[in-house]
PDB file of C-alpha atoms in Angstrom:
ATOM      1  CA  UNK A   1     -24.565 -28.365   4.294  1.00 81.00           C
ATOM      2  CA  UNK A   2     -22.695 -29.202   7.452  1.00 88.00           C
ATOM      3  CA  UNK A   3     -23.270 -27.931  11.054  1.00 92.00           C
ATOM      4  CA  UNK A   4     -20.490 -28.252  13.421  1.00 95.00           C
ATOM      5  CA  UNK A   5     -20.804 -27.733  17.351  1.00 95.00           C
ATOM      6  CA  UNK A   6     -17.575 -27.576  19.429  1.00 96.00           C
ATOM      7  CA  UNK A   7     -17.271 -28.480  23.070  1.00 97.00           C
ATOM      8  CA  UNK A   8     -15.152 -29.273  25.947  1.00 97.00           C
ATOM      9  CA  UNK A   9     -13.076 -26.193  26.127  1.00 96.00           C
ATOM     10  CA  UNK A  10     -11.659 -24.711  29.475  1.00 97.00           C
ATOM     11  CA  UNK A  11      -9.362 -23.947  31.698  1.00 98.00           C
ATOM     12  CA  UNK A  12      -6.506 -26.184  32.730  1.00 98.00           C
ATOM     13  CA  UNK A  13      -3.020 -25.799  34.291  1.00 98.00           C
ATOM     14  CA  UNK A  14       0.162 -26.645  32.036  1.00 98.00           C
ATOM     15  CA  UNK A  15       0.927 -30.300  31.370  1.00 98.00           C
ATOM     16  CA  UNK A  16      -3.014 -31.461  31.964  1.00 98.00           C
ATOM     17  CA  UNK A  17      -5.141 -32.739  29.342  1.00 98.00           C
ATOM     18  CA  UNK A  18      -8.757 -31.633  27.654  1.00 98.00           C
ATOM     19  CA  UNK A  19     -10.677 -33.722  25.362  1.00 98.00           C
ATOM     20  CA  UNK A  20     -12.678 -31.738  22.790  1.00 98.00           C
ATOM     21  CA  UNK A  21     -15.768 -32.633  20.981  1.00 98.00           C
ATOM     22  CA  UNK A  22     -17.215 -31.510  17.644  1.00 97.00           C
ATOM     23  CA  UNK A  23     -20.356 -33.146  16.528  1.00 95.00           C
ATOM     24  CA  UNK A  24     -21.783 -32.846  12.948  1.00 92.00           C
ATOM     25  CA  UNK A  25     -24.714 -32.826  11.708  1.00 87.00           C
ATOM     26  CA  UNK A  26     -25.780 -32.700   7.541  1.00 73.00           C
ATOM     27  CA  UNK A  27     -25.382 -34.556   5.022  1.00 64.00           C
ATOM     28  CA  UNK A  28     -22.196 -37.025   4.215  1.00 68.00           C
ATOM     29  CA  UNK A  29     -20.279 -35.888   7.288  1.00 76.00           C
ATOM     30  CA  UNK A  30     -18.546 -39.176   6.546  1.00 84.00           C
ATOM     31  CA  UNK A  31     -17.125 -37.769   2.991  1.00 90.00           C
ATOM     32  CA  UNK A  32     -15.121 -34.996   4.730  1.00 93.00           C
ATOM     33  CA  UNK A  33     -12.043 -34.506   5.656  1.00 95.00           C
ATOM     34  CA  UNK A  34     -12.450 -33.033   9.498  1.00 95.00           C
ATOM     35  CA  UNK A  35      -9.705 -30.592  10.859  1.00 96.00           C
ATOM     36  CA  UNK A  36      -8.831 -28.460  14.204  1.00 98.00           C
ATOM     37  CA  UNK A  37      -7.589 -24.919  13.982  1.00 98.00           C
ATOM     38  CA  UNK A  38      -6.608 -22.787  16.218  1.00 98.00           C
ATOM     39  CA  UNK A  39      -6.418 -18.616  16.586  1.00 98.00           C
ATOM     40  CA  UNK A  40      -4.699 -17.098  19.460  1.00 97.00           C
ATOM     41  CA  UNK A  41      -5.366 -13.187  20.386  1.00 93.00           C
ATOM     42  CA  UNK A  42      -3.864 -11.100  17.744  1.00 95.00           C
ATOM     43  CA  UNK A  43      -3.027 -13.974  15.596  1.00 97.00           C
ATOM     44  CA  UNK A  44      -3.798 -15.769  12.700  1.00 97.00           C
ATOM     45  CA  UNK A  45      -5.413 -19.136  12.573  1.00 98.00           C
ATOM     46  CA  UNK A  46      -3.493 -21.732  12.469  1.00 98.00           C
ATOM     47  CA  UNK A  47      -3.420 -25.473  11.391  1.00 98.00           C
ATOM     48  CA  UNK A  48      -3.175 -28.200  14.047  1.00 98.00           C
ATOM     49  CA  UNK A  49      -4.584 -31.795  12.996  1.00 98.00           C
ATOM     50  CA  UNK A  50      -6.857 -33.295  10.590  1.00 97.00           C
ATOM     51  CA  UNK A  51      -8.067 -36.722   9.854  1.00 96.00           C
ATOM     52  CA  UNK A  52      -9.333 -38.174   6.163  1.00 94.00           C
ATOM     53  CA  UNK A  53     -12.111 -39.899   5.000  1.00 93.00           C
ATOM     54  CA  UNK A  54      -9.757 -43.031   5.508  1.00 93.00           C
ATOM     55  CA  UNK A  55      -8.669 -42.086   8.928  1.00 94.00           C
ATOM     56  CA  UNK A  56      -5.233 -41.030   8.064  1.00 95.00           C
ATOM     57  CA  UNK A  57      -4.377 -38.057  10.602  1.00 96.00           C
ATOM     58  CA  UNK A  58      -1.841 -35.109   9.947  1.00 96.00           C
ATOM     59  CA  UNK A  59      -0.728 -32.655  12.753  1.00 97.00           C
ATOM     60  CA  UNK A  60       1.329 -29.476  13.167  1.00 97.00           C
ATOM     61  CA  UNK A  61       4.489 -29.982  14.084  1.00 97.00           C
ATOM     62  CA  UNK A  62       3.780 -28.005  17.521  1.00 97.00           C
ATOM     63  CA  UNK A  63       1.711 -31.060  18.762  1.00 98.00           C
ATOM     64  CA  UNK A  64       2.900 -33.863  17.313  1.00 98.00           C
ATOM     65  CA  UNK A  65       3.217 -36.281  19.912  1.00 98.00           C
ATOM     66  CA  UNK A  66       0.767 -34.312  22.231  1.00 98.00           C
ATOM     67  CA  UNK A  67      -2.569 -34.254  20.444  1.00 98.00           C
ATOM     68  CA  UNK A  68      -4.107 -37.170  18.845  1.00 98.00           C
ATOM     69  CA  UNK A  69      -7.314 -36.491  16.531  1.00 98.00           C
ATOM     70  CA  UNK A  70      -9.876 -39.186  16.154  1.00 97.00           C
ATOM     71  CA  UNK A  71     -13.616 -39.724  14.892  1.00 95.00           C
ATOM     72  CA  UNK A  72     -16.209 -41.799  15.610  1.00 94.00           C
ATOM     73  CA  UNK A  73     -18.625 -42.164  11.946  1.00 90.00           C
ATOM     74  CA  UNK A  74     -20.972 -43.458  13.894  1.00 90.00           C
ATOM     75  CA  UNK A  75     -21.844 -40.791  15.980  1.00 91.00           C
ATOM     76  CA  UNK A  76     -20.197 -37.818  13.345  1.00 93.00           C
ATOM     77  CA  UNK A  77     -18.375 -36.664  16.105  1.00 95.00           C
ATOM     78  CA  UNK A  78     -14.308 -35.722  15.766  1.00 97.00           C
ATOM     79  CA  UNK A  79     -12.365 -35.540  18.562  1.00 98.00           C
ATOM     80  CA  UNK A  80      -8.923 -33.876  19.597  1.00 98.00           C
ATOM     81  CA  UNK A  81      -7.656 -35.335  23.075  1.00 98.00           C
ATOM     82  CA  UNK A  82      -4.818 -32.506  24.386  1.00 98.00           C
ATOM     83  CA  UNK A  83      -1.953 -33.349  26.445  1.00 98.00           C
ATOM     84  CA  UNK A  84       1.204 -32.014  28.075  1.00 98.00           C
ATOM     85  CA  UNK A  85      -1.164 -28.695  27.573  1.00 98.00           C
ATOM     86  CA  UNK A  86       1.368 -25.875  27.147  1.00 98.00           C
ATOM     87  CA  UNK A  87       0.464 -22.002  28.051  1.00 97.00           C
ATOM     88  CA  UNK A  88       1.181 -21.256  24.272  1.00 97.00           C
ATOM     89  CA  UNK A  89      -1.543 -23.801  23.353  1.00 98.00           C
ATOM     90  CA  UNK A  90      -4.148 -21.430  24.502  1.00 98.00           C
ATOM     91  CA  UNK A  91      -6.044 -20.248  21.646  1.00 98.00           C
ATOM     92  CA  UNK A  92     -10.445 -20.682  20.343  1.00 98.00           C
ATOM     93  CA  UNK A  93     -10.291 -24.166  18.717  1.00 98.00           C
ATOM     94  CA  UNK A  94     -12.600 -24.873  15.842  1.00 98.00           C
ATOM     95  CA  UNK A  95     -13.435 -27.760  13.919  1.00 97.00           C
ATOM     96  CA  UNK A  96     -14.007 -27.675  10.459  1.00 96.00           C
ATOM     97  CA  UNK A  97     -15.103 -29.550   7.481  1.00 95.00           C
ATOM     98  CA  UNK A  98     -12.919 -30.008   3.903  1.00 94.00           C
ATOM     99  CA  UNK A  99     -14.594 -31.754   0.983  1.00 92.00           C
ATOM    100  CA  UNK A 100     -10.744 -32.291  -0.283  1.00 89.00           C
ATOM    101  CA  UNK A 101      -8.241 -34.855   1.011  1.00 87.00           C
ATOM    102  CA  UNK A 102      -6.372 -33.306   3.676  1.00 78.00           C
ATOM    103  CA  UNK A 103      -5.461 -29.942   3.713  1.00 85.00           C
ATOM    104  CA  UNK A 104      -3.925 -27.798   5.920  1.00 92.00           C
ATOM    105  CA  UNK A 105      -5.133 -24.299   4.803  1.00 94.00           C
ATOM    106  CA  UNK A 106      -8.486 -22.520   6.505  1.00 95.00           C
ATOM    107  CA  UNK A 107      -9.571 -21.372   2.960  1.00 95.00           C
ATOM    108  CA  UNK A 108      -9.613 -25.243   1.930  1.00 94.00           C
ATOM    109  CA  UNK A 109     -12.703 -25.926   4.976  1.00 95.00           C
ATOM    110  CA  UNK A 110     -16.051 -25.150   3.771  1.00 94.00           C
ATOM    111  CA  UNK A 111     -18.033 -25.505   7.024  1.00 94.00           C
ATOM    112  CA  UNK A 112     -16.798 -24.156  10.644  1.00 96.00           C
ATOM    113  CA  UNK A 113     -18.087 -24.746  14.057  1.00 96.00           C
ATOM    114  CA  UNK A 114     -18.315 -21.907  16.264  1.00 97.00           C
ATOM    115  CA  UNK A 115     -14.893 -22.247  18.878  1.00 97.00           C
ATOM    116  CA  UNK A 116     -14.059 -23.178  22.145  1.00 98.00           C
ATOM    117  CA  UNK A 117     -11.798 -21.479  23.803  1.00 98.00           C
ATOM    118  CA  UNK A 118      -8.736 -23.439  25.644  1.00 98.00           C
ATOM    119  CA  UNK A 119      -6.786 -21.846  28.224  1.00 98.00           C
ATOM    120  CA  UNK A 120      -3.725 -23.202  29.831  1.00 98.00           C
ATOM    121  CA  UNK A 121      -1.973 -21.579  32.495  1.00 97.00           C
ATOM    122  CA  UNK A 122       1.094 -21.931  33.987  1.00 94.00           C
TER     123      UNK A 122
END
């Protein structure tokens, strides 16, 4: 079992920057792949980056070049630092766990955190 706990959503105006947080807790949070998703009002959730066991990291191609995903074993915490924020980047973020290399489909994550919600105006 993993827990995941999101943080450091907000509000922020286009082209600033948010770092968010998603500490784990459970066992082997070090053997999963970690990814980001994102759902907007009246859509579906979407991909946007994940990082392997071996720190390889994969991204949508709607941030590519804005978001960079990281983690830190040592404290099982993943992070997603957000620039050049964009009013169509506003959406509840979630972290989530995959026991698989990386995927970029929800139904492949096994554990979710709970969202934080990003909002970027313009």
């Amino acid at each position: 079992q993993v827990q995941l706990v999101e943080s450091g959503g907000g509000l922020v105006q286009a082209g600033g920057s948010l770092r968010l947080s998603c500490a784990g807790s459970g066992r082997a949070f070090r053997d999963y792949t970690m990814g980001w998703f994102r759902q907007a009002p009246g859509k579906e959730r979407e991909f946007v980056a994940a990082i392997s066991t071996s720190f390889g990291t994969y991204y949508a191609d709607s941030v590519k070049g804005r978001f960079t995903i990281s983690r830190d074993i040592a404290v099982n915490t993943v992070y997603l630092q957000m620039n050049s924020l964009k009013p169509e980047d506003t959406a509840v973020y979630y972290c989530a766990a995959s026991p698989y290399t990386v995927r970029r489909q929800v139904n492949d994550y096994d554990y979710w955190g709970q969202g934080t919600q990003v909002t970027v105006s313009s």
